[in-house]
Short mmCIF file of C-alpha atoms and ligand atoms in Angstrom, two decimals:
data_model
loop_
_atom_site.label_atom_id
_atom_site.label_comp_id
_atom_site.label_asym_id
_atom_site.label_seq_id
_atom_site.Cartn_x
_atom_site.Cartn_y
_atom_site.Cartn_z
CA MET A 1 -115.06 69.15 -246.08
CA GLY A 2 -115.87 71.16 -243.07
CA GLY A 3 -114.46 70.46 -239.48
CA LEU A 4 -115.42 67.53 -237.76
CA TYR A 5 -119.49 67.50 -235.57
CA ASP A 6 -118.55 68.28 -231.95
CA CYS A 7 -121.14 65.17 -230.33
CA PRO A 8 -123.13 66.66 -227.97
CA ALA A 9 -122.22 66.64 -224.13
CA ASP A 10 -124.95 64.91 -222.78
CA LEU A 11 -125.41 62.41 -225.98
CA HIS A 12 -123.59 59.76 -223.57
CA THR A 13 -125.22 60.08 -220.72
CA ARG A 14 -128.91 60.13 -222.50
CA VAL A 15 -127.77 56.89 -224.37
CA ARG A 16 -126.57 55.28 -221.31
CA GLY A 17 -129.84 56.36 -219.81
CA ALA A 18 -132.23 54.82 -222.31
CA SER A 19 -129.95 51.95 -221.72
CA ILE A 20 -129.68 51.16 -225.56
CA LYS A 21 -127.15 47.76 -225.90
CA GLY A 22 -124.36 48.02 -228.10
CA PHE A 23 -120.57 47.38 -227.92
CA LEU A 24 -119.48 51.28 -229.76
CA ALA A 25 -117.01 52.58 -227.01
CA ASP A 26 -117.64 55.98 -226.27
CA ASP A 27 -115.20 57.80 -228.44
CA GLU A 28 -116.34 55.57 -231.79
CA ALA A 29 -119.33 56.81 -230.86
CA GLU A 30 -117.59 60.23 -230.76
CA ALA A 31 -116.26 59.79 -233.86
CA LEU A 32 -119.54 58.48 -235.39
CA TYR A 33 -120.67 62.01 -235.39
CA GLY A 34 -118.40 63.89 -235.69
CA TYR A 35 -117.31 62.12 -239.26
CA CYS A 36 -120.39 61.84 -240.03
CA GLY A 37 -121.33 65.67 -239.67
CA ARG A 38 -118.25 66.73 -241.55
CA VAL A 39 -119.28 64.95 -245.11
CA SER A 40 -123.21 64.73 -244.83
CA LYS A 41 -123.51 68.04 -247.18
CA LEU A 42 -122.27 64.85 -250.33
CA GLY A 43 -125.31 62.86 -249.44
CA PRO A 44 -126.86 60.70 -247.04
CA ALA A 45 -124.65 57.89 -245.13
CA LEU A 46 -126.01 54.22 -244.84
CA GLU A 47 -124.60 51.83 -241.82
CA VAL A 48 -124.97 47.83 -242.05
CA GLY A 49 -125.54 45.96 -238.74
CA SER A 50 -128.22 48.27 -236.15
CA TYR A 51 -128.43 45.93 -234.20
CA CYS A 52 -129.92 48.31 -230.89
CA GLY A 53 -129.37 50.97 -232.66
CA LYS A 54 -126.43 52.43 -230.42
CA SER A 55 -124.52 53.64 -233.67
CA THR A 56 -127.95 54.59 -235.42
CA ILE A 57 -128.75 57.08 -232.57
CA TYR A 58 -124.69 58.43 -233.21
CA LEU A 59 -125.12 58.43 -236.78
CA GLY A 60 -128.50 59.62 -236.87
CA LEU A 61 -128.50 62.77 -235.00
CA ALA A 62 -125.26 64.31 -237.10
CA CYS A 63 -127.90 63.58 -240.72
CA GLN A 64 -130.03 64.96 -238.69
CA ARG A 65 -128.64 67.78 -237.79
CA ALA A 66 -126.86 68.52 -241.05
CA GLY A 67 -130.41 67.70 -243.04
CA ALA A 68 -128.89 64.44 -244.29
CA VAL A 69 -131.04 61.34 -244.37
CA LEU A 70 -129.25 57.69 -242.86
CA TYR A 71 -130.01 54.22 -243.97
CA ALA A 72 -129.73 52.18 -241.73
CA VAL A 73 -129.58 47.91 -243.16
CA ASP A 74 -129.86 45.06 -240.43
CA HIS A 75 -131.87 42.27 -240.86
CA HIS A 76 -132.07 42.36 -237.02
CA SER A 77 -132.07 38.61 -236.06
CA GLY A 78 -128.21 38.77 -235.25
CA SER A 79 -124.98 38.10 -236.10
CA GLU A 80 -123.27 34.51 -235.74
CA GLU A 81 -122.22 35.09 -232.33
CA HIS A 82 -125.07 36.61 -231.20
CA GLN A 83 -127.43 33.53 -231.58
CA LEU A 84 -128.25 31.24 -228.40
CA GLY A 85 -125.44 29.17 -226.90
CA GLU A 86 -122.74 31.81 -228.27
CA GLU A 87 -120.62 34.46 -226.51
CA TYR A 88 -122.44 37.87 -226.63
CA TYR A 89 -126.32 35.85 -227.07
CA ASP A 90 -128.57 38.55 -224.98
CA ALA A 91 -131.53 36.42 -223.43
CA ASP A 92 -133.33 40.04 -223.37
CA LEU A 93 -133.41 39.87 -227.15
CA TYR A 94 -134.95 36.49 -228.15
CA ASP A 95 -138.38 36.23 -229.90
CA VAL A 96 -139.53 32.84 -227.69
CA GLN A 97 -141.91 32.43 -229.87
CA ARG A 98 -139.86 32.66 -232.68
CA ALA A 99 -137.46 30.96 -231.57
CA CYS A 100 -134.90 33.31 -233.00
CA VAL A 101 -132.65 36.38 -231.84
CA ASP A 102 -135.13 39.74 -232.58
CA THR A 103 -133.00 43.44 -232.16
CA LEU A 104 -136.19 45.59 -233.92
CA PRO A 105 -138.29 46.17 -230.88
CA ARG A 106 -135.18 47.77 -228.90
CA PHE A 107 -134.06 49.53 -232.35
CA ARG A 108 -137.34 51.52 -233.08
CA ARG A 109 -138.07 51.97 -229.48
CA ALA A 110 -134.08 53.99 -229.89
CA LEU A 111 -135.46 55.55 -232.39
CA SER A 112 -138.89 56.88 -230.87
CA VAL A 113 -136.32 57.87 -227.49
CA PHE A 114 -134.24 59.87 -230.07
CA LYS A 115 -136.15 61.45 -232.47
CA LEU A 116 -134.66 59.49 -234.92
CA GLU A 117 -138.18 58.83 -237.52
CA ASN A 118 -137.44 62.13 -239.59
CA ALA A 119 -134.09 61.12 -240.48
CA VAL A 120 -133.40 57.20 -240.31
CA VAL A 121 -134.67 55.39 -242.99
CA PRO A 122 -134.33 51.63 -241.79
CA ILE A 123 -134.21 48.59 -243.75
CA LEU A 124 -135.28 44.95 -243.00
CA SER A 125 -133.08 43.17 -244.56
CA SER A 126 -129.64 41.50 -245.69
CA SER A 127 -126.43 43.92 -246.74
CA GLN A 128 -126.80 41.03 -249.42
CA LEU A 129 -129.96 42.29 -250.50
CA VAL A 130 -129.99 45.44 -250.52
CA ALA A 131 -126.60 46.16 -252.29
CA LYS A 132 -127.84 43.74 -255.36
CA ALA A 133 -129.51 47.45 -256.37
CA TRP A 134 -128.06 49.59 -254.59
CA ALA A 135 -127.52 53.44 -256.94
CA THR A 136 -127.24 55.74 -254.74
CA PRO A 137 -124.56 58.16 -253.86
CA LEU A 138 -123.26 58.04 -249.92
CA SER A 139 -120.98 60.36 -248.45
CA LEU A 140 -120.33 57.93 -245.31
CA VAL A 141 -121.28 54.41 -245.09
CA PHE A 142 -120.17 52.69 -241.12
CA VAL A 143 -119.81 49.12 -241.94
CA ASP A 144 -120.94 47.01 -238.21
CA GLY A 145 -121.80 43.83 -239.53
CA GLY A 146 -121.51 39.98 -240.17
CA HIS A 147 -118.20 39.77 -239.17
CA SER A 148 -117.64 36.76 -240.72
CA HIS A 149 -114.28 36.60 -243.27
CA GLN A 150 -117.02 36.62 -246.14
CA GLN A 151 -119.60 39.02 -244.69
CA SER A 152 -116.59 41.28 -243.82
CA MET A 153 -114.88 41.37 -247.57
CA HIS A 154 -118.59 41.41 -248.94
CA ASP A 155 -119.36 44.49 -246.78
CA CYS A 156 -116.06 46.25 -246.95
CA THR A 157 -115.82 45.90 -250.47
CA VAL A 158 -119.33 46.23 -251.85
CA TRP A 159 -120.95 49.09 -249.89
CA ALA A 160 -117.02 50.97 -250.56
CA LYS A 161 -118.19 51.89 -254.24
CA HIS A 162 -121.26 53.75 -253.99
CA VAL A 163 -118.90 56.29 -251.59
CA VAL A 164 -118.42 59.43 -253.57
CA PRO A 165 -115.11 60.81 -253.93
CA GLY A 166 -114.56 63.22 -250.15
CA GLY A 167 -116.97 60.48 -248.29
CA LEU A 168 -115.66 58.05 -246.01
CA LEU A 169 -116.06 54.42 -245.42
CA LEU A 170 -116.03 53.60 -241.16
CA VAL A 171 -115.26 49.55 -240.50
CA HIS A 172 -115.85 48.26 -236.37
CA ASP A 173 -113.98 46.03 -235.34
CA ILE A 174 -110.47 45.74 -236.99
CA PHE A 175 -107.87 44.17 -234.68
CA GLU A 176 -104.34 42.93 -237.15
CA SER A 177 -103.24 40.60 -234.60
CA PRO A 178 -105.34 36.93 -234.98
CA GLU A 179 -104.90 36.95 -230.44
CA ASP A 180 -107.35 40.63 -230.11
CA GLY A 181 -109.58 39.49 -232.26
CA GLY A 182 -111.42 38.15 -236.12
CA GLN A 183 -109.62 39.77 -238.77
CA GLY A 184 -112.21 39.09 -240.92
CA PRO A 185 -113.03 43.31 -240.67
CA TYR A 186 -109.50 43.91 -240.71
CA LEU A 187 -109.22 41.47 -244.17
CA GLY A 188 -112.23 43.81 -245.41
CA VAL A 189 -110.10 47.06 -245.29
CA GLN A 190 -106.84 45.59 -246.72
CA ALA A 191 -109.18 44.85 -249.61
CA VAL A 192 -110.25 48.30 -250.05
CA LEU A 193 -106.94 49.45 -249.37
CA ALA A 194 -105.55 47.77 -252.72
CA THR A 195 -108.15 49.15 -254.61
CA GLY A 196 -106.18 52.46 -254.67
CA ALA A 197 -109.41 53.88 -254.48
CA PHE A 198 -109.37 55.14 -250.19
CA GLU A 199 -107.03 56.69 -248.02
CA VAL A 200 -106.34 55.90 -244.30
CA VAL A 201 -107.49 59.01 -242.35
CA CYS A 202 -107.03 57.54 -238.72
CA LYS A 203 -108.13 55.14 -236.22
CA VAL A 204 -109.59 55.63 -232.85
CA ARG A 205 -109.77 52.47 -230.52
CA SER A 206 -110.85 49.75 -233.31
CA MET A 207 -111.91 52.03 -236.04
CA VAL A 208 -110.83 52.43 -239.25
CA ILE A 209 -111.78 56.25 -240.90
CA LEU A 210 -110.49 56.01 -244.84
CA ARG A 211 -111.54 58.54 -246.94
CA ARG A 212 -111.80 57.96 -250.95
CA LEU A 213 -109.97 60.07 -253.06
N1 LIG B 301 -123.65 48.63 -235.09
C1 LIG B 301 -123.76 48.19 -233.54
C2 LIG B 301 -123.67 46.49 -233.76
C3 LIG B 301 -123.87 45.91 -234.78
S1 LIG B 301 -124.05 43.83 -234.32
C4 LIG B 301 -124.21 49.63 -232.33
O1 LIG B 301 -123.45 50.04 -232.53
O2 LIG B 301 -124.27 48.92 -231.29
C5 LIG B 301 -123.92 43.58 -235.36
C6 LIG B 301 -125.64 43.88 -236.66
O3 LIG B 301 -125.24 43.36 -237.92
C7 LIG B 301 -126.62 42.66 -235.76
O4 LIG B 301 -127.19 43.27 -235.40
C8 LIG B 301 -126.79 41.76 -237.07
O5 LIG B 301 -128.47 41.11 -237.40
C9 LIG B 301 -126.49 42.40 -237.76
N2 LIG B 301 -126.01 41.79 -239.01
C10 LIG B 301 -125.45 40.18 -239.53
N3 LIG B 301 -125.27 39.80 -240.50
C11 LIG B 301 -125.66 40.71 -241.61
C12 LIG B 301 -126.28 41.17 -242.63
N4 LIG B 301 -125.76 40.49 -243.24
N5 LIG B 301 -126.93 41.85 -242.93
C13 LIG B 301 -127.86 42.49 -243.02
N6 LIG B 301 -127.40 42.82 -241.23
C14 LIG B 301 -126.40 41.95 -239.76
MG1 LIG B 302 -119.57 46.17 -233.73
#
């Protein structure tokens, strides 16, 4: 495994300048870029949960720099908390005609602004359906999709199986205490660690980074 890629100094400014919506802190975004660059020689990377493309930009640029590919899986209909009337509902992302959340236009714009079409393969589908017949070994998986216990457990345990030895599993929104946030992703990571196939590399804010042994 090589060294961590350094995130370009102006990238956060460019992401903010392009008004890319998302839920990643700067240090978490830098960790995506750095760790993805470190392992991308081992194969393609995959993220579950692209939303408007913020994490996709950091992972995608690291893949592009290394000549690798990022699969970006999202049905683009939003998670439970993004739906009309829920805590993270955003009226800008609501398609009135179809009466549903639709983050795909914003996601496409992010790929276009950051010239990522030659490195990112968007997959407009649910994580469950994509996982059903997935067979490509992955250098890195970033799990940031639905946060229910069932969904997190599925995404962590099923996608972890595709990570190559020396590859990485990154999971966002890890809160050890229920007072700080939902327990789905935390329990998903505990289940992956219980298999004995992964070790903890480090934690960056609410993101945990595991390495396949
Ligand atoms: N990584 C993003 C934030 C992701 S928000 C960022 O950096 O800003 C969570 C995303 O997961 C939403 O866009 C939602 O549509 C998607 N999602 C939720 N459940 C999903 C599922 N079962 N399959 C695919 N995508 C899902
Ligand atoms: Mg998140």
